[in-house]
PDB file of C-alpha atoms in Angstrom:
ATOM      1  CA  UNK A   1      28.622  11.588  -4.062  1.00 92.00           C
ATOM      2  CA  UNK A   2      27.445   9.652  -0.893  1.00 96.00           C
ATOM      3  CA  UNK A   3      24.168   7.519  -2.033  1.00 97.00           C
ATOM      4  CA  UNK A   4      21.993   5.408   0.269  1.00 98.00           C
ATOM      5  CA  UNK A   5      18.589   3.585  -1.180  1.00 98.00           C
ATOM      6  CA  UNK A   6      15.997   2.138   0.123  1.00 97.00           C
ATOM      7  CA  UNK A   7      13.001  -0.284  -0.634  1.00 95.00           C
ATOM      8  CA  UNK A   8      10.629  -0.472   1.917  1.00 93.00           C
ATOM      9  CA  UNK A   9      10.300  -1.801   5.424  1.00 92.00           C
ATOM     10  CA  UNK A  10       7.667  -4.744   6.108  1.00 86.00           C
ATOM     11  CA  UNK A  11       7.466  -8.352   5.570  1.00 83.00           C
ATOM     12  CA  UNK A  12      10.488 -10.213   3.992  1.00 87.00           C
ATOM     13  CA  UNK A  13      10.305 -10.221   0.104  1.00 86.00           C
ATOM     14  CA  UNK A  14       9.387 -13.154  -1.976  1.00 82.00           C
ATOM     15  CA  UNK A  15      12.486 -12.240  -4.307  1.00 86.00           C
ATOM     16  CA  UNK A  16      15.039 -10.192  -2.424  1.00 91.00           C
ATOM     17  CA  UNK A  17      18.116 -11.180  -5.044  1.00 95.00           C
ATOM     18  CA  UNK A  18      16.214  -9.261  -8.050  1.00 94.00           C
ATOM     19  CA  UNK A  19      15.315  -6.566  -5.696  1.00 94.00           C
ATOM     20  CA  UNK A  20      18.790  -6.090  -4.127  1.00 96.00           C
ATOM     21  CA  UNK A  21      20.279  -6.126  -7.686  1.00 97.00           C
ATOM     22  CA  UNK A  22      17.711  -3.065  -8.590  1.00 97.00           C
ATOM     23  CA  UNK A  23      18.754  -1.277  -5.277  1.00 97.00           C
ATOM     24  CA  UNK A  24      22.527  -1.045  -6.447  1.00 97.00           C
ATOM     25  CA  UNK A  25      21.484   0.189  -9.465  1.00 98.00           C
ATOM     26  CA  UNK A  26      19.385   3.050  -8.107  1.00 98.00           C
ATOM     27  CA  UNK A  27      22.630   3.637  -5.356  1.00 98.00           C
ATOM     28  CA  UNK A  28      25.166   2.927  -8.283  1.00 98.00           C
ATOM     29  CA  UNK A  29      23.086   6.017 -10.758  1.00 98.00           C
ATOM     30  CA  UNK A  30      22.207   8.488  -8.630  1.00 97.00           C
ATOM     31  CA  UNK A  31      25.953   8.408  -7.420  1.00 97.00           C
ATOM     32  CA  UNK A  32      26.644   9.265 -10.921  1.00 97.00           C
ATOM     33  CA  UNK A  33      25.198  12.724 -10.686  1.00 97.00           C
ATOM     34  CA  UNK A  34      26.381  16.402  -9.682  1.00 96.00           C
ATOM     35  CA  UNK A  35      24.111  17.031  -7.510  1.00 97.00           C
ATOM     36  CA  UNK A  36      22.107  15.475  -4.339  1.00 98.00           C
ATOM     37  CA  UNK A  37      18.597  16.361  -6.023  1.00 98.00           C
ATOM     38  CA  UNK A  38      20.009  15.046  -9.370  1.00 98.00           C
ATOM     39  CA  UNK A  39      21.289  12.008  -7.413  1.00 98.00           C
ATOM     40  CA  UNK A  40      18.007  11.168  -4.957  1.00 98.00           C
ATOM     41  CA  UNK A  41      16.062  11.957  -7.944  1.00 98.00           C
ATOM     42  CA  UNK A  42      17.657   9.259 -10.411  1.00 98.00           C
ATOM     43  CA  UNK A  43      17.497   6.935  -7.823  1.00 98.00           C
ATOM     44  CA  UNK A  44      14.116   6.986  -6.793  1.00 98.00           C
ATOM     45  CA  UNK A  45      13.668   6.610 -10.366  1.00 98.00           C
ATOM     46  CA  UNK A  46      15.071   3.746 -10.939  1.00 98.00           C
ATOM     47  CA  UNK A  47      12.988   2.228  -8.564  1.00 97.00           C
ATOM     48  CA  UNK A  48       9.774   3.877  -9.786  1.00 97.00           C
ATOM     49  CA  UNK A  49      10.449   1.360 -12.617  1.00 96.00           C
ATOM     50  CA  UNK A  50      10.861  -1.605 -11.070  1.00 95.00           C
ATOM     51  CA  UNK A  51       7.271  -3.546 -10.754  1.00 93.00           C
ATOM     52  CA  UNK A  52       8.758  -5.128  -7.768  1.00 92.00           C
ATOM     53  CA  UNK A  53       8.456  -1.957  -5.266  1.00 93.00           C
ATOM     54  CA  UNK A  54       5.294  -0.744  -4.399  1.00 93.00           C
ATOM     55  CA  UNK A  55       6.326   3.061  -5.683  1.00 95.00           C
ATOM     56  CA  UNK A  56       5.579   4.159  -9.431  1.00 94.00           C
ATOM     57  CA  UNK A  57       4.872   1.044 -11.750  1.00 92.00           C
ATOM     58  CA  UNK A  58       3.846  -2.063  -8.586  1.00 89.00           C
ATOM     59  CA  UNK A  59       1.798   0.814  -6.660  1.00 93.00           C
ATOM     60  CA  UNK A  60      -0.764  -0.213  -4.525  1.00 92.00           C
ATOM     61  CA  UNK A  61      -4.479   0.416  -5.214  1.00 93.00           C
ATOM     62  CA  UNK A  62      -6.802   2.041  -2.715  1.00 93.00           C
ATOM     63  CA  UNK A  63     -10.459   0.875  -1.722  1.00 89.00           C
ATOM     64  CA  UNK A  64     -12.006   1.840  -4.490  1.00 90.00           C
ATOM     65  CA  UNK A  65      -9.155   0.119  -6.959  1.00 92.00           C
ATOM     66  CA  UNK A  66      -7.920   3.141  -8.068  1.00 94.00           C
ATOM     67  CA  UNK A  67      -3.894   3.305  -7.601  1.00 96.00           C
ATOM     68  CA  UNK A  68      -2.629   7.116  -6.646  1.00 97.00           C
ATOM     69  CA  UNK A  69       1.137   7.752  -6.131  1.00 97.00           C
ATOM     70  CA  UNK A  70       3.048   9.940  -3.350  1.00 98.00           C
ATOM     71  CA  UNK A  71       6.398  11.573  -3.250  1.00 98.00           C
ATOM     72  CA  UNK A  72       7.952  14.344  -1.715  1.00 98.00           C
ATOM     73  CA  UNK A  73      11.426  16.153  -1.667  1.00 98.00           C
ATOM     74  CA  UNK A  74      13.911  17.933   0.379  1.00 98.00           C
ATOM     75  CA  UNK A  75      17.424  19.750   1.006  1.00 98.00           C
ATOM     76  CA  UNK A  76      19.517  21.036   3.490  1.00 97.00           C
ATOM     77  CA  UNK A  77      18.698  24.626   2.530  1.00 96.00           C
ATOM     78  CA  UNK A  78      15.060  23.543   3.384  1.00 95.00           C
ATOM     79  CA  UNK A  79      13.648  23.514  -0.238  1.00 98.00           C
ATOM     80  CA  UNK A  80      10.971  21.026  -0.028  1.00 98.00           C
ATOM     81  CA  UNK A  81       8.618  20.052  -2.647  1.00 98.00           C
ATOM     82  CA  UNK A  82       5.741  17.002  -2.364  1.00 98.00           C
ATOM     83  CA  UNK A  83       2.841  15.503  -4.624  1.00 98.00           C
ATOM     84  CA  UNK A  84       0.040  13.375  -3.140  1.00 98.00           C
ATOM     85  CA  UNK A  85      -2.779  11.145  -4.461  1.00 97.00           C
ATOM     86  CA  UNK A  86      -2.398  11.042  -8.333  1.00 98.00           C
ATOM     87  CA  UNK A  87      -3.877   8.285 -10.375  1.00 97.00           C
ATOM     88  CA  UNK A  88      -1.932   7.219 -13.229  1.00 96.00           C
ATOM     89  CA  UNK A  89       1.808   8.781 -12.741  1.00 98.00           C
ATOM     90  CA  UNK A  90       5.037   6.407 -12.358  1.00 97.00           C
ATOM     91  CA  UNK A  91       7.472   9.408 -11.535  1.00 98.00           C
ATOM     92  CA  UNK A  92       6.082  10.858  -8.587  1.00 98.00           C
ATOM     93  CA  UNK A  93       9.311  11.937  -7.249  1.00 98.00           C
ATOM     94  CA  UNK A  94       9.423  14.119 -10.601  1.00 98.00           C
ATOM     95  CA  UNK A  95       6.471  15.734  -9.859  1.00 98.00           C
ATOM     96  CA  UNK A  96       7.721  16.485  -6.242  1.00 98.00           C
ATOM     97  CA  UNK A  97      11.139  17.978  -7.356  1.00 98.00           C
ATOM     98  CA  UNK A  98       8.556  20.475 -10.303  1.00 98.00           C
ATOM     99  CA  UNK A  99       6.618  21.319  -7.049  1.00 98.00           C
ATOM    100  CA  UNK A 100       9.838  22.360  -5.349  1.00 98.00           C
ATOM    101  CA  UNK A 101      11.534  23.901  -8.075  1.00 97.00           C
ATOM    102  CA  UNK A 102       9.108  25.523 -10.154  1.00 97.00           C
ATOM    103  CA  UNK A 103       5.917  26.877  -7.400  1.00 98.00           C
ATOM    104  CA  UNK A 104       5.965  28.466  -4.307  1.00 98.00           C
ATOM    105  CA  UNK A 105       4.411  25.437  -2.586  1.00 98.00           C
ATOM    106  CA  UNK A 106       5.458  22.649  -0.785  1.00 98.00           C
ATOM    107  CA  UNK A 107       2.310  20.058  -1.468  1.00 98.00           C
ATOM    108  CA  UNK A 108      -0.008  19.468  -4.177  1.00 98.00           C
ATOM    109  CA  UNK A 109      -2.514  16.675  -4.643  1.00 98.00           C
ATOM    110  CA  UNK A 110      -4.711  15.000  -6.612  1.00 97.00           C
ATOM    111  CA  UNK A 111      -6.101  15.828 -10.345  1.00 96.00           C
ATOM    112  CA  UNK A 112      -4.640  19.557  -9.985  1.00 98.00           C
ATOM    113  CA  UNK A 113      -1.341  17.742  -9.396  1.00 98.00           C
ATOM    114  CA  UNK A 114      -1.658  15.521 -12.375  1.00 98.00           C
ATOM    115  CA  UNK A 115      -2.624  18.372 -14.261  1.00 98.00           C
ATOM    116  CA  UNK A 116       0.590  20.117 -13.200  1.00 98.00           C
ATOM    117  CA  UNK A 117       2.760  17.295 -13.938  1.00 98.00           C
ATOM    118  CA  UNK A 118       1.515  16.996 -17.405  1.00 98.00           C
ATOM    119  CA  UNK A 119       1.681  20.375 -17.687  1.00 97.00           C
ATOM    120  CA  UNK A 120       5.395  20.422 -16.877  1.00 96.00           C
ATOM    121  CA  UNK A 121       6.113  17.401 -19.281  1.00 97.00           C
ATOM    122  CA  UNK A 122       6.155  14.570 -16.907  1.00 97.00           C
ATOM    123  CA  UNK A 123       3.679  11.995 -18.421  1.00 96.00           C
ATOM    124  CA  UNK A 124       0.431  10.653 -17.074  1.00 96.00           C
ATOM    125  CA  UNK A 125      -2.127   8.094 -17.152  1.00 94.00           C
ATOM    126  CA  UNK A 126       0.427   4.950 -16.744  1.00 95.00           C
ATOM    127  CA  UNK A 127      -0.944   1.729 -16.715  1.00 94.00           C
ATOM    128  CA  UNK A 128       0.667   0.971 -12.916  1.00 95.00           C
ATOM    129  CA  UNK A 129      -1.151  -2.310 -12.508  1.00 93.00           C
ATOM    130  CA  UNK A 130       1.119  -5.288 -12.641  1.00 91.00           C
ATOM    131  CA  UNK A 131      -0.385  -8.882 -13.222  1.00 91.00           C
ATOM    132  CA  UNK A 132       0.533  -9.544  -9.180  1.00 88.00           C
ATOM    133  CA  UNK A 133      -1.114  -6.481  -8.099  1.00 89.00           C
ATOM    134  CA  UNK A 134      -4.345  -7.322 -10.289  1.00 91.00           C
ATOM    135  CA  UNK A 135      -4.078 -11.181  -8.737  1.00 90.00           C
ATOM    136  CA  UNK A 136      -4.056  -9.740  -5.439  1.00 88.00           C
ATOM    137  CA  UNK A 137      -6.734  -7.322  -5.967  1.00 88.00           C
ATOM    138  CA  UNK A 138      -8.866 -10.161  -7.989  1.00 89.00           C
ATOM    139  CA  UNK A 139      -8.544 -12.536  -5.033  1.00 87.00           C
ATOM    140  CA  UNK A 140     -10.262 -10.026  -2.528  1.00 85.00           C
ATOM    141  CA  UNK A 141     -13.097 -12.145  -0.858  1.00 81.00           C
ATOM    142  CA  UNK A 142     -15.212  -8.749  -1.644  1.00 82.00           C
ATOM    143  CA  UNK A 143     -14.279  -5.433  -3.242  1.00 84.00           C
ATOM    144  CA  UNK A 144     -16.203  -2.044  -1.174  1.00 84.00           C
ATOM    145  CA  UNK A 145     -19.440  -0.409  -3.307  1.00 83.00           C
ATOM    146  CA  UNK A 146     -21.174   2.615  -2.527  1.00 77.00           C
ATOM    147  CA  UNK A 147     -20.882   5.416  -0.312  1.00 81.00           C
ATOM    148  CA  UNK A 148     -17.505   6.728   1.471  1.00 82.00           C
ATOM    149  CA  UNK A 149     -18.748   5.508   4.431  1.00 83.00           C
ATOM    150  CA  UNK A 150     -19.082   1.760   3.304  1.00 76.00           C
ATOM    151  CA  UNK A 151     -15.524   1.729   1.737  1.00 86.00           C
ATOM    152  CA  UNK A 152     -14.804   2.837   5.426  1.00 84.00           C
ATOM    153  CA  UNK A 153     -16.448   0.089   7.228  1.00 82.00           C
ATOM    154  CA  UNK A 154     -14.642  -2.779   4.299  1.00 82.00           C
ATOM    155  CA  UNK A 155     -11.001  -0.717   5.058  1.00 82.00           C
ATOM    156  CA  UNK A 156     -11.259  -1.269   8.898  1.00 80.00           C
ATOM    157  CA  UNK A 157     -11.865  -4.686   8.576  1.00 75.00           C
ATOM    158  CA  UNK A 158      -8.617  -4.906   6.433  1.00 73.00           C
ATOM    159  CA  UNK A 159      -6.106  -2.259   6.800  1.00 72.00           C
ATOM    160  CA  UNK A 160      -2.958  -3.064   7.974  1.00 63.00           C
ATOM    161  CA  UNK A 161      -4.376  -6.837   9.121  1.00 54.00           C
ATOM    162  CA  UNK A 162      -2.164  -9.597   9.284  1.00 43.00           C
ATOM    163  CA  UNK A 163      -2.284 -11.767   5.775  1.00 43.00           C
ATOM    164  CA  UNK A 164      -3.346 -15.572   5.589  1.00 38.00           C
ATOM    165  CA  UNK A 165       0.011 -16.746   5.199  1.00 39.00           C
ATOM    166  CA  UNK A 166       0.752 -14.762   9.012  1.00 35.00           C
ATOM    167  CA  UNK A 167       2.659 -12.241   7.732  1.00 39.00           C
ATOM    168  CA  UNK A 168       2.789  -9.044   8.756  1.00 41.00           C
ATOM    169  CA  UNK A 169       1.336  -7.606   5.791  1.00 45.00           C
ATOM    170  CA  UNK A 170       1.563  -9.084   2.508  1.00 48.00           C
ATOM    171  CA  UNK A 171       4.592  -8.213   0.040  1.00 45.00           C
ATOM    172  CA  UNK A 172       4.577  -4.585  -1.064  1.00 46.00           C
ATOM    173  CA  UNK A 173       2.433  -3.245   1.664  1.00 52.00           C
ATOM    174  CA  UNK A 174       5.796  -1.034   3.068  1.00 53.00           C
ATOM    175  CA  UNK A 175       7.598  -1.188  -0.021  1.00 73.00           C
ATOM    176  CA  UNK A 176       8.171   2.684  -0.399  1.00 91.00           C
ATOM    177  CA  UNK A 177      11.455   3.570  -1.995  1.00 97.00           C
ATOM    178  CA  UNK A 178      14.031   6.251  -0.782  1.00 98.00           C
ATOM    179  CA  UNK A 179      17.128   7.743  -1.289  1.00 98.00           C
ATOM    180  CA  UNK A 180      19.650  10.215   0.689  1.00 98.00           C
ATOM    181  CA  UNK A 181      22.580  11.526  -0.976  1.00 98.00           C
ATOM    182  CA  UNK A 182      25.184  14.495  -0.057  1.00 97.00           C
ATOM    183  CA  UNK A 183      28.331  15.468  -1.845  1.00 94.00           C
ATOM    184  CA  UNK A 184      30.281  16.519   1.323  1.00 90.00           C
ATOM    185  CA  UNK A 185      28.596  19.990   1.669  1.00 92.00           C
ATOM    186  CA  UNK A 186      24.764  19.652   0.601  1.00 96.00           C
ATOM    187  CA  UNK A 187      22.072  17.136   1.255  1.00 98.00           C
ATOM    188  CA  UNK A 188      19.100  15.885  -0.657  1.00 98.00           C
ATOM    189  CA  UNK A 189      16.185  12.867   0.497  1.00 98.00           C
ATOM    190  CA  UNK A 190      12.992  11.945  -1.677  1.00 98.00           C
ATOM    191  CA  UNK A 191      10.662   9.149  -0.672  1.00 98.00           C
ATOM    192  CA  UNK A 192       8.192   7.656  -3.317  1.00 98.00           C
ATOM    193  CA  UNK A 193       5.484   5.569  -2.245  1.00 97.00           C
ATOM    194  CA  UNK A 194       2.561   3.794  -4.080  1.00 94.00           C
ATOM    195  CA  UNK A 195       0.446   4.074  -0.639  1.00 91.00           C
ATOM    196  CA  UNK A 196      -0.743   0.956   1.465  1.00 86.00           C
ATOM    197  CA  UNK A 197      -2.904  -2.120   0.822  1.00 85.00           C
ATOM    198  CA  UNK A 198      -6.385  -1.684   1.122  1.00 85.00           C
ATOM    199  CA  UNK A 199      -6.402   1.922   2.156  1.00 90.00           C
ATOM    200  CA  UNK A 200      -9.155   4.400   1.448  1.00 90.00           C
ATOM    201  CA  UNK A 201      -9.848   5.761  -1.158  1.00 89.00           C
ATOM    202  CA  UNK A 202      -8.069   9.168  -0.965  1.00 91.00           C
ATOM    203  CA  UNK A 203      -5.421   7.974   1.820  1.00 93.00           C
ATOM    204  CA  UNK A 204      -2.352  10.077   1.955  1.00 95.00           C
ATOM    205  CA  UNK A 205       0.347   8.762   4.493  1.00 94.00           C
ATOM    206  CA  UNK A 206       3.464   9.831   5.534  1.00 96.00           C
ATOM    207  CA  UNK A 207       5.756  10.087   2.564  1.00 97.00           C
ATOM    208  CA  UNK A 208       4.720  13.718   0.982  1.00 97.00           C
ATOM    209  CA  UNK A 209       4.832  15.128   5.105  1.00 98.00           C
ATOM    210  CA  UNK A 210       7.560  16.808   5.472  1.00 98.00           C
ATOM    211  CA  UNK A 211       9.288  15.585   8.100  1.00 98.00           C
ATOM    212  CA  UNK A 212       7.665  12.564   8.246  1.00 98.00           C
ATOM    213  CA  UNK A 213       8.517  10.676   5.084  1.00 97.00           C
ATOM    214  CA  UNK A 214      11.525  12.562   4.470  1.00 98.00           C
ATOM    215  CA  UNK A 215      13.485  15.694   5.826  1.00 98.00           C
ATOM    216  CA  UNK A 216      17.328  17.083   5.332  1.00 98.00           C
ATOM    217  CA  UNK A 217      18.621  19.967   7.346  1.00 98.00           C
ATOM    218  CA  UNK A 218      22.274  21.264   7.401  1.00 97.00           C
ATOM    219  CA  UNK A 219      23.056  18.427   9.989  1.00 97.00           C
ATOM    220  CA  UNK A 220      21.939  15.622   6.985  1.00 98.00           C
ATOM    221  CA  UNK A 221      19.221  13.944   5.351  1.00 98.00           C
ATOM    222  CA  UNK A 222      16.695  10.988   6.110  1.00 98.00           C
ATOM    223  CA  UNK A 223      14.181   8.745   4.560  1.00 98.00           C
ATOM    224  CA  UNK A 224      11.533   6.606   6.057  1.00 98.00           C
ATOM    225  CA  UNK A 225       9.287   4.251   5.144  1.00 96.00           C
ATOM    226  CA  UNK A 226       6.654   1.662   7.215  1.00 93.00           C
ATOM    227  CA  UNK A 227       3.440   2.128   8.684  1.00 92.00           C
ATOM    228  CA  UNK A 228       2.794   5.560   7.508  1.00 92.00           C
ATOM    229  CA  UNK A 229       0.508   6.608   9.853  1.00 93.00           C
ATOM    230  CA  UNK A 230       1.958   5.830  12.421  1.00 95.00           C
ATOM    231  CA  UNK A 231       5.437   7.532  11.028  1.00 96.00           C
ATOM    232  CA  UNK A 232       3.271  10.503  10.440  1.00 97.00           C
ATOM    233  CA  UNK A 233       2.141  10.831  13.984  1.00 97.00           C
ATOM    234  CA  UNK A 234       5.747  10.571  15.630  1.00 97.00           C
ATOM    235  CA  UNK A 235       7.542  12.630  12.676  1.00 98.00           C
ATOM    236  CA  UNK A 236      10.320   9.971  11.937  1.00 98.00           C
ATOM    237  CA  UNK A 237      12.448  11.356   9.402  1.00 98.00           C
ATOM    238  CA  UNK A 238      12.604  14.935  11.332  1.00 98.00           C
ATOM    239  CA  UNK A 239      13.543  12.683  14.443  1.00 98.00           C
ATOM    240  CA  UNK A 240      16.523  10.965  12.920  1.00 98.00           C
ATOM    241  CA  UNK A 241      17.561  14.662  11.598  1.00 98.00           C
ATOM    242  CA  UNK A 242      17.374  15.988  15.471  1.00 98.00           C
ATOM    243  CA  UNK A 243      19.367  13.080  16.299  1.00 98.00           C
ATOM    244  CA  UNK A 244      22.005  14.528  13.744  1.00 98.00           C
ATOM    245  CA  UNK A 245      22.041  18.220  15.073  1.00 98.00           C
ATOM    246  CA  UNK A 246      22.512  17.031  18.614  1.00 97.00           C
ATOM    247  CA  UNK A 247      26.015  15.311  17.482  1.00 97.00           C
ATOM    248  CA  UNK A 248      25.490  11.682  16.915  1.00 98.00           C
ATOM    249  CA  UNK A 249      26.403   9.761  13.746  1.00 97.00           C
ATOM    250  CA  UNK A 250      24.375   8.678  10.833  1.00 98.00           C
ATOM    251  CA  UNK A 251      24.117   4.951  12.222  1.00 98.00           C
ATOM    252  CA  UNK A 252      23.992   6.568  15.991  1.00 98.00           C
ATOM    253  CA  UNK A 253      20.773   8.588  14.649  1.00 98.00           C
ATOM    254  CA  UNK A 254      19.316   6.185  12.713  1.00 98.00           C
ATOM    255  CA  UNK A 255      18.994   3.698  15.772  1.00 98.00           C
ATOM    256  CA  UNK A 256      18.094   6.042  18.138  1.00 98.00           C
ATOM    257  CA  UNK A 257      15.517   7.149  16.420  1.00 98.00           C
ATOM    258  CA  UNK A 258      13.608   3.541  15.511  1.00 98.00           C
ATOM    259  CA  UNK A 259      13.891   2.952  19.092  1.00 98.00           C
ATOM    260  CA  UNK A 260      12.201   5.563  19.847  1.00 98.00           C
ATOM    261  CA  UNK A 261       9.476   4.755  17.374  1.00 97.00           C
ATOM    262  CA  UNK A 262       9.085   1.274  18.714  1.00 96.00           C
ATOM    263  CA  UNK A 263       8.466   2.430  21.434  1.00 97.00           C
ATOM    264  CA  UNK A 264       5.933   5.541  20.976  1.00 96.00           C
ATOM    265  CA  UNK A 265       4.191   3.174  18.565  1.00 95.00           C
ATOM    266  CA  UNK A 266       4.836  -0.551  18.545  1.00 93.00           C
ATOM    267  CA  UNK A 267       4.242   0.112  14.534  1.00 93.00           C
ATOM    268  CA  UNK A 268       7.052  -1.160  12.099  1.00 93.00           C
ATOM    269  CA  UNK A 269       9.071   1.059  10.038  1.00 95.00           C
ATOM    270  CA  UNK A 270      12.668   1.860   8.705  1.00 97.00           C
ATOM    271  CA  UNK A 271      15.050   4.699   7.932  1.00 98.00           C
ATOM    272  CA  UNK A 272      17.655   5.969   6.324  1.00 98.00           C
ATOM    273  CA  UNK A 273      20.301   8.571   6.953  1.00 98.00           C
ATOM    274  CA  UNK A 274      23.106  10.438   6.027  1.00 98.00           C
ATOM    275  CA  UNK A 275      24.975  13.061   7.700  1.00 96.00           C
ATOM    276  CA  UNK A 276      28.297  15.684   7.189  1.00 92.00           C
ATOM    277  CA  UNK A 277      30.756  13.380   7.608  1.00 90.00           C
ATOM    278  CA  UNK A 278      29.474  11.307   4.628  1.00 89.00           C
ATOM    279  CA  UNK A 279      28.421   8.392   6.834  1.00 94.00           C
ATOM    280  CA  UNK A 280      25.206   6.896   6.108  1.00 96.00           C
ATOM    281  CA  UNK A 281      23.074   4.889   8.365  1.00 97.00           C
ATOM    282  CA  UNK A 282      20.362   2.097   8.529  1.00 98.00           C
ATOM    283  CA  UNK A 283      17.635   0.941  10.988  1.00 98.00           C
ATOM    284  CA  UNK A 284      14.395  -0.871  10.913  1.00 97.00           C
ATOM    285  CA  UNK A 285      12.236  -3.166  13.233  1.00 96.00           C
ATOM    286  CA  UNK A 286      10.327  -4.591  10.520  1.00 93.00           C
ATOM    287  CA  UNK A 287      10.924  -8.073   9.247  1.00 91.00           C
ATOM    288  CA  UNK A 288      12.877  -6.495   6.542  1.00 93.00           C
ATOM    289  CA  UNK A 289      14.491  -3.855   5.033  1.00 95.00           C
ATOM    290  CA  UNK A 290      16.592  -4.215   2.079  1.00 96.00           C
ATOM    291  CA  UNK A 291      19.076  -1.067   1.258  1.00 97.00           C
ATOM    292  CA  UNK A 292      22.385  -0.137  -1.144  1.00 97.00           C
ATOM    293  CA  UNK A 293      25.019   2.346  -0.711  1.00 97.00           C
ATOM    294  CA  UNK A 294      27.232   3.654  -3.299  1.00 94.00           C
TER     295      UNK A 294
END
């Protein structure tokens, strides 16, 4: 089983060594499963856990502190299943592979989501505040009240601005996890996010879109994380994918296609592929982007 992780494209990490050493881990167990879904899924997993990625447990909250998880799942027969905007549940990517498996539907969000997931036995209202995430959120100079429209007008004065240190964005903001895995004939990618500092309330970015935050095809498998928006708008994962079915290599396709991000966008982000010949690939213009491969 080919395994390739990810932890988010953004600013450089405070910690990378304890972060790295979680990233093998995820690569090193979902390489010990059957199956690609089996194997993406225990390796998003593992990173749910880990406080230090900003997916599951170190999610981010949203404008009106509330902290909602995203995931979403896919193979190369084009079995897709996603979950968006649910307060209170670590394992998103387990409520992405019950959408795929277990409905007809590709996407569900919010409190009907949750409701499904505890309905299916995954379990609900976590505690996924960490004491850095409340520090952070504590330190705010204000915190948005009211109507939709104020939260609004406190986001755009925030989102996706530069912190006071002159970082990019602060720790965490890109830290979605991913994984791509194929045994030699099948494919599988998830991509679990705990959204993006200081969004809206209700913000849903690019990793439950299919082909955005993830996609796999018969050609291989990708993962992408960054400035979601911005990956939404130029479909990144699909784009490494094309890459694939037009006959270049994992690395090949994963280069090509942050190129052409940077330039369609001028937005940071990374990815992560895989393709038939078991080769896996890398590429981000971010800062940083730390990965493992088993």
């Amino acid at each position: 089983m080919h395994v390739l992780v990810h932890g988010g494209a953004g600013a450089p990490p405070d910690a990378p060594a304890p972060r790295q050493d979680t990233l093998e881990t995820a690569a090193d167990t979902g390489a010990s499963h059957a199956t690609p879904v089996d194997a993406v899924t225990a390796a998003v997993r593992v990173l749910e856990r880990d406080p230090a990625f900003n997916a599951g447990t170190g999610a981010t909250p949203q404008s009106d502190g509330v902290i909602r998880t995203d995931a979403g799942m896919m193979t190369s027969d084009r079995a897709a299943g996603a979950a968006a905007s649910m307060p209170g549940v670590e394992a998103a990517v387990a409520v992405a592979r019950a959408v795929m498996a277990d409905t007809p539907h590709v996407l569900l969000s919010g409190v009907h989501a949750v409701d499904f997931a505890a309905d299916t036995g995954i379990p609900v209202e976590s505690d996924l505040w960490t004491a850095d995430t409340r520090a952070r959120w504590d330190d705010l100079d204000s915190h948005p009240d009211g109507s939709p429209t104020d939260h609004r007008d406190w986001v755009r004065e925030r989102f996706g601005r530069t912190d006071p240190g002159g970082r990019e964005s602060p720790p965490g903001d890109h830290d979605t996890v991913g994984a791509v895995a194929s045994d030699g004939d099948r494919f599988a990618t998830a991509t679990s996010t705990g959204g993006r500092w200081l969004a809206l309330a209700g913000r849903v970015g690019d990793v439950p879109q299919i082909g955005a935050g993830f996609y796999a095809a018969p050609a291989g498998a990708a993962s992408a994380t960054g400035a979601g928006e911005a990956i939404a708008k130029t479909t990144l994962s699909r784009r490494a994918v094309r890459h694939l079915e037009a006959g270049l290599g994992a690395q090949a396709a994963a280069d090509r296609a942050i190129e052409e991000f940077s330039e369609l966008t001028g937005a940071s982000a990374g990815v992560i592929v895989v393709d038939r010949d078991g080769g896996c690939g890398t590429a981000h213009n971010a800062a940083a982007m730390q990965t493992a491969r088993h």
